[in-house]
Coordinates of C-alpha atoms in Angstrom, one line a residue:
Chain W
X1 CA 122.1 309.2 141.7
X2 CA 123.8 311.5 139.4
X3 CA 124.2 310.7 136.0
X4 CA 126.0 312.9 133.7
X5 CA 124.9 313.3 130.0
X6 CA 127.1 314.5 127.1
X7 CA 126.2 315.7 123.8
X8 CA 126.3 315.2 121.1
X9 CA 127.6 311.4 121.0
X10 CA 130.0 312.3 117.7
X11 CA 130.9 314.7 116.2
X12 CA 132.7 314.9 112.8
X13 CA 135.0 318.3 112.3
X14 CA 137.8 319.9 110.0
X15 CA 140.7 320.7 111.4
X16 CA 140.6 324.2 112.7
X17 CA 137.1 324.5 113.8
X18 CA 135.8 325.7 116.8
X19 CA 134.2 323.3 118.8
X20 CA 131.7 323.1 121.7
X21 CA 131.3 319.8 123.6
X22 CA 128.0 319.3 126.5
X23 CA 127.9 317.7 129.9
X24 CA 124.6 318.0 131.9
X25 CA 124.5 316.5 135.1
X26 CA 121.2 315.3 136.8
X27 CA 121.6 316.9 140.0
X28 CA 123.2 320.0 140.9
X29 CA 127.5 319.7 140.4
X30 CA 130.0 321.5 142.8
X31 CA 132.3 323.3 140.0
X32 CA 135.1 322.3 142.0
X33 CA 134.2 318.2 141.3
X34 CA 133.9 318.6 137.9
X35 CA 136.8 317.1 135.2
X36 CA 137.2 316.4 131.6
X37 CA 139.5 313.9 129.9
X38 CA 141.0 313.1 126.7
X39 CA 141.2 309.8 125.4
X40 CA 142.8 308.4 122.0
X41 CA 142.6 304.7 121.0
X42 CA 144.5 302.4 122.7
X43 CA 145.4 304.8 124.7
X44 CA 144.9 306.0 129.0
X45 CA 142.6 309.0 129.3
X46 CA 144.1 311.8 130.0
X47 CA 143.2 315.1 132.7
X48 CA 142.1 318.1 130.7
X49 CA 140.2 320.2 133.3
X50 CA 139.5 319.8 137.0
X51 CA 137.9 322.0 138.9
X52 CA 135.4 323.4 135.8
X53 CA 137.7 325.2 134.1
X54 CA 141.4 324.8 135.2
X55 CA 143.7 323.1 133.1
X56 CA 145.9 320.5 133.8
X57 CA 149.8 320.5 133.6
X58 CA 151.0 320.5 130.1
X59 CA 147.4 321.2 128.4
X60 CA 147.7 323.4 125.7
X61 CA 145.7 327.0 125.9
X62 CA 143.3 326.0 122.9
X63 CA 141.2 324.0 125.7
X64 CA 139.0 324.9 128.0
X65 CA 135.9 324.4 130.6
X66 CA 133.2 326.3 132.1
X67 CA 129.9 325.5 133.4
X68 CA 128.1 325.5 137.0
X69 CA 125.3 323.9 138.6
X70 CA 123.7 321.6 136.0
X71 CA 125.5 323.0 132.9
X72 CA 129.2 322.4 131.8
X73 CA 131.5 322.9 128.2
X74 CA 134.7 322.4 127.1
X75 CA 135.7 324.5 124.7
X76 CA 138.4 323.7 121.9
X77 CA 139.5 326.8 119.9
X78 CA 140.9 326.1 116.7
X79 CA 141.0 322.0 116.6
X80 CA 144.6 320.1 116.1
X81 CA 144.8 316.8 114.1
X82 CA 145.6 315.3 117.4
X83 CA 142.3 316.5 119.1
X84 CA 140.6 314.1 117.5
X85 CA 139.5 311.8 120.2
X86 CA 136.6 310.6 122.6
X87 CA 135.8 313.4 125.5
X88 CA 134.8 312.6 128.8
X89 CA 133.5 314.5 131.6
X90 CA 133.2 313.4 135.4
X91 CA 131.8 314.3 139.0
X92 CA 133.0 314.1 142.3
X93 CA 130.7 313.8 145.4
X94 CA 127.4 312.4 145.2
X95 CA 125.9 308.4 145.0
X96 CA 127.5 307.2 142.5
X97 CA 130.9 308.4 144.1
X98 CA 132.3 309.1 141.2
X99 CA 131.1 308.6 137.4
X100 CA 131.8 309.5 134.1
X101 CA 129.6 310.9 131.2
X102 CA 128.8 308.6 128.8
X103 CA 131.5 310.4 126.3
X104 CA 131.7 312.2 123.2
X105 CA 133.6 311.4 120.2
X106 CA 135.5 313.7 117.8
X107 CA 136.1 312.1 114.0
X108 CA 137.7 314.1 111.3
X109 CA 135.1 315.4 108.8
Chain V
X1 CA 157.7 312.1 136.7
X2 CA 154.7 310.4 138.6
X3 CA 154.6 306.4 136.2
X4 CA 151.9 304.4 137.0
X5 CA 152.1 300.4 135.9
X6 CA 149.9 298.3 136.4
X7 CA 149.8 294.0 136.2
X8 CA 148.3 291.2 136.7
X9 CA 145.7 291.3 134.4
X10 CA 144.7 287.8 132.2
X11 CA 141.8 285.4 131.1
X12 CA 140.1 284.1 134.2
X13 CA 137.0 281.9 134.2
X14 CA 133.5 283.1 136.1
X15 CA 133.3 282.7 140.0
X16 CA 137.4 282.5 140.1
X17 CA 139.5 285.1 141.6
X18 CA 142.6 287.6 140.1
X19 CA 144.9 290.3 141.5
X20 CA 146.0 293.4 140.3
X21 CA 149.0 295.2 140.8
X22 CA 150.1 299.1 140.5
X23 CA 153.3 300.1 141.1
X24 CA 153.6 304.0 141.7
X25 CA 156.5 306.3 141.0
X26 CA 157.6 310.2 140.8
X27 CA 155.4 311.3 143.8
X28 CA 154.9 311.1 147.8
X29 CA 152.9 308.0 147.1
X30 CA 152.3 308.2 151.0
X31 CA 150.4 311.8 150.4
X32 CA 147.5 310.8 147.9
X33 CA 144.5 308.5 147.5
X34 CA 144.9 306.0 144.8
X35 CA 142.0 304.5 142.8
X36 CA 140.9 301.5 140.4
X37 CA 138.9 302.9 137.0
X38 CA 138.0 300.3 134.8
X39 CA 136.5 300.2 130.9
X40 CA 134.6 297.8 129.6
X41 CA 135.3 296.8 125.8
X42 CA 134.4 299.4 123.4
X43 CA 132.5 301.1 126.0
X44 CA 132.8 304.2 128.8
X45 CA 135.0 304.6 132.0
X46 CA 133.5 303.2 135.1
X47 CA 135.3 304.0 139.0
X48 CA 136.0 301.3 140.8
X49 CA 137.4 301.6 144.2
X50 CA 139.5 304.2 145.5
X51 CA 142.2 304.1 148.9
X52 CA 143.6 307.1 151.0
X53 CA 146.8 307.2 151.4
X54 CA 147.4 305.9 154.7
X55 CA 145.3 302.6 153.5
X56 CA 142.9 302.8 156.3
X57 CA 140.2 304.0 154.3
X58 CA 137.9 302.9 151.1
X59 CA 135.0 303.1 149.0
X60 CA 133.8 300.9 146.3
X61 CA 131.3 301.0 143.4
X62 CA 128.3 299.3 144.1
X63 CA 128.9 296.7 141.6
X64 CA 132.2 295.8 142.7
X65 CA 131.1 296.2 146.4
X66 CA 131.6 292.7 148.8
X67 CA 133.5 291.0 145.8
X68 CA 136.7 293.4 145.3
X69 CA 138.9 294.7 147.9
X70 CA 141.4 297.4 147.5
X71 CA 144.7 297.6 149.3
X72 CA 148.1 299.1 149.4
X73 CA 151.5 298.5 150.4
X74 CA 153.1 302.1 151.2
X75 CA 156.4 300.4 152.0
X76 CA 156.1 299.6 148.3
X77 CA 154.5 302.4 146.7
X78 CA 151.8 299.9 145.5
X79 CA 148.3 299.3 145.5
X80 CA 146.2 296.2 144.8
X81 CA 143.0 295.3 143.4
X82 CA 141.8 291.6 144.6
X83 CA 138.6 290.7 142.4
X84 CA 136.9 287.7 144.1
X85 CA 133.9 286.1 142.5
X86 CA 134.4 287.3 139.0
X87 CA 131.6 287.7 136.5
X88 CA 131.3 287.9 132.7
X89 CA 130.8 291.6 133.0
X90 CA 134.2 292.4 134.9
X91 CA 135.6 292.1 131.3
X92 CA 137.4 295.1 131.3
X93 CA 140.6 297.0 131.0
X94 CA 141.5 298.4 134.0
X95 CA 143.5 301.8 135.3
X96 CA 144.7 302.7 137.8
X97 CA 144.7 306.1 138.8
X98 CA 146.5 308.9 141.3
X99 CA 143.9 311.3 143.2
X100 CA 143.9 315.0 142.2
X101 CA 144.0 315.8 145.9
X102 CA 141.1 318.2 146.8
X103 CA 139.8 318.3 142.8
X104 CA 138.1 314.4 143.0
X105 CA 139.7 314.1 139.7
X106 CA 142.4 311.7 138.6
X107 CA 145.5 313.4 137.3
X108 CA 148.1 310.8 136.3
X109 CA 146.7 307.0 135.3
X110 CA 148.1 303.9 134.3
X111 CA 148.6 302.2 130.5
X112 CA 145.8 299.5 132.0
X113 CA 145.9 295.9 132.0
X114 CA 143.4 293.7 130.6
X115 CA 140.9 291.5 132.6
X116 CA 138.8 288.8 130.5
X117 CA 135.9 286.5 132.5
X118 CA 135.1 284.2 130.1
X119 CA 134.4 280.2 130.5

């Protein structure tokens, strides 16, 4: 079983930082099954990056997502008040089908 | 634009049964697998179930697996979620979600509705 692990659980940031969020998965990751979402309160998450590092329609240039193997990031360059939010990654292909890291949260310092 | 909407969703007691709706707009809803995510109060995002687009096909998690059965109407452009045998821990909202065809991402998701098990 896979299990995917993000760090840290919370982090608190200014606006403008740079920031750096973790997923490491238990077992090896294709980089093609691999997706991050955005997700405000009360709110549907919402598709970042698929594929490692691509990024969806309509997602502004300040993120983005790298990583391989074990070992994937998502970057965001220069944080917006609305960036603020819980992160997610995910995985495609092995038992559990799919699943979801546990998420990471980003509070305003 | 692809609009997801989900219903059905409402207080149900343990061991009873509820069914979820999603109707699907603003793509080939024929052309894509559809799926059933589901988050717990205050907690993560959990997958479901997912269907391929020609309904013939579907996978469940395994704590869903023998008690919730997935289904679509393509005449419709909807897809189901029947939840049979309900349990406390089924408390949940649930999404549903469009494939990312070829990514096994989910790229357009509904607002959710709201499942409570409680006695």
């Amino acid at each position: 079983e896979i299990v995917l692990t993000q760090s840290p659980g919370t982090l608190s940031l200014s606006p403008g930082e740079r920031v750096t969020l973790s997923c490491r998965a238990s077992q090896s990751v294709s980089s093609t099954f691999l997706a991050w979402y955005q997700q405000k309160p009360g709110q549907a998450p919402r598709l970042l990056i698929y594929g490692a590092s691509s990024r969806a329609t309509g997602i502004p240039d300040r993120f983005s997502g790298s990583g391989s193997g074990t070992d994937f990031t998502l970057t965001i360059s220069g944080l917006e008040p609305e960036d603020f939010a819980v992160y997610y990654c995910q995985q495609y292909g092995s038992s559990p089908m799919y699943s979801f890291g546990q998420g990471t949260k980003l509070e305003i310092k | 634009q692809v609009q997801l909407v989900e219903s059905g969703g409402g207080v149900v007691q343990p061991g009873r049964s509820l069914r979820l709706s999603c109707a699907a707009s603003g793509f080939t809803f024929t052309s894509f697998a559809m799926h059933w995510v589901r988050q717990p109060p205050g907690k993560g995002l959990q997958w479901v179930a997912i269907i391929s687009g020609d309904g013939r096909v579907a996978y469940y998690a395994d704590s869903v697996k023998g008690r919730f059965t997935i289904s679509r109407d393509n005449s419709k452009n909807t897809v189901f979620l029947q939840m049979n045998s309900l349990k406390t821990e089924d408390t949940a909202v649930y999404y549903c979600a469009k494939d990312a065809a070829g990514y096994g991402s989910f790229d357009f998701w509904g607002q959710g509705a709201l499942v409570t098990v409680s006695s």
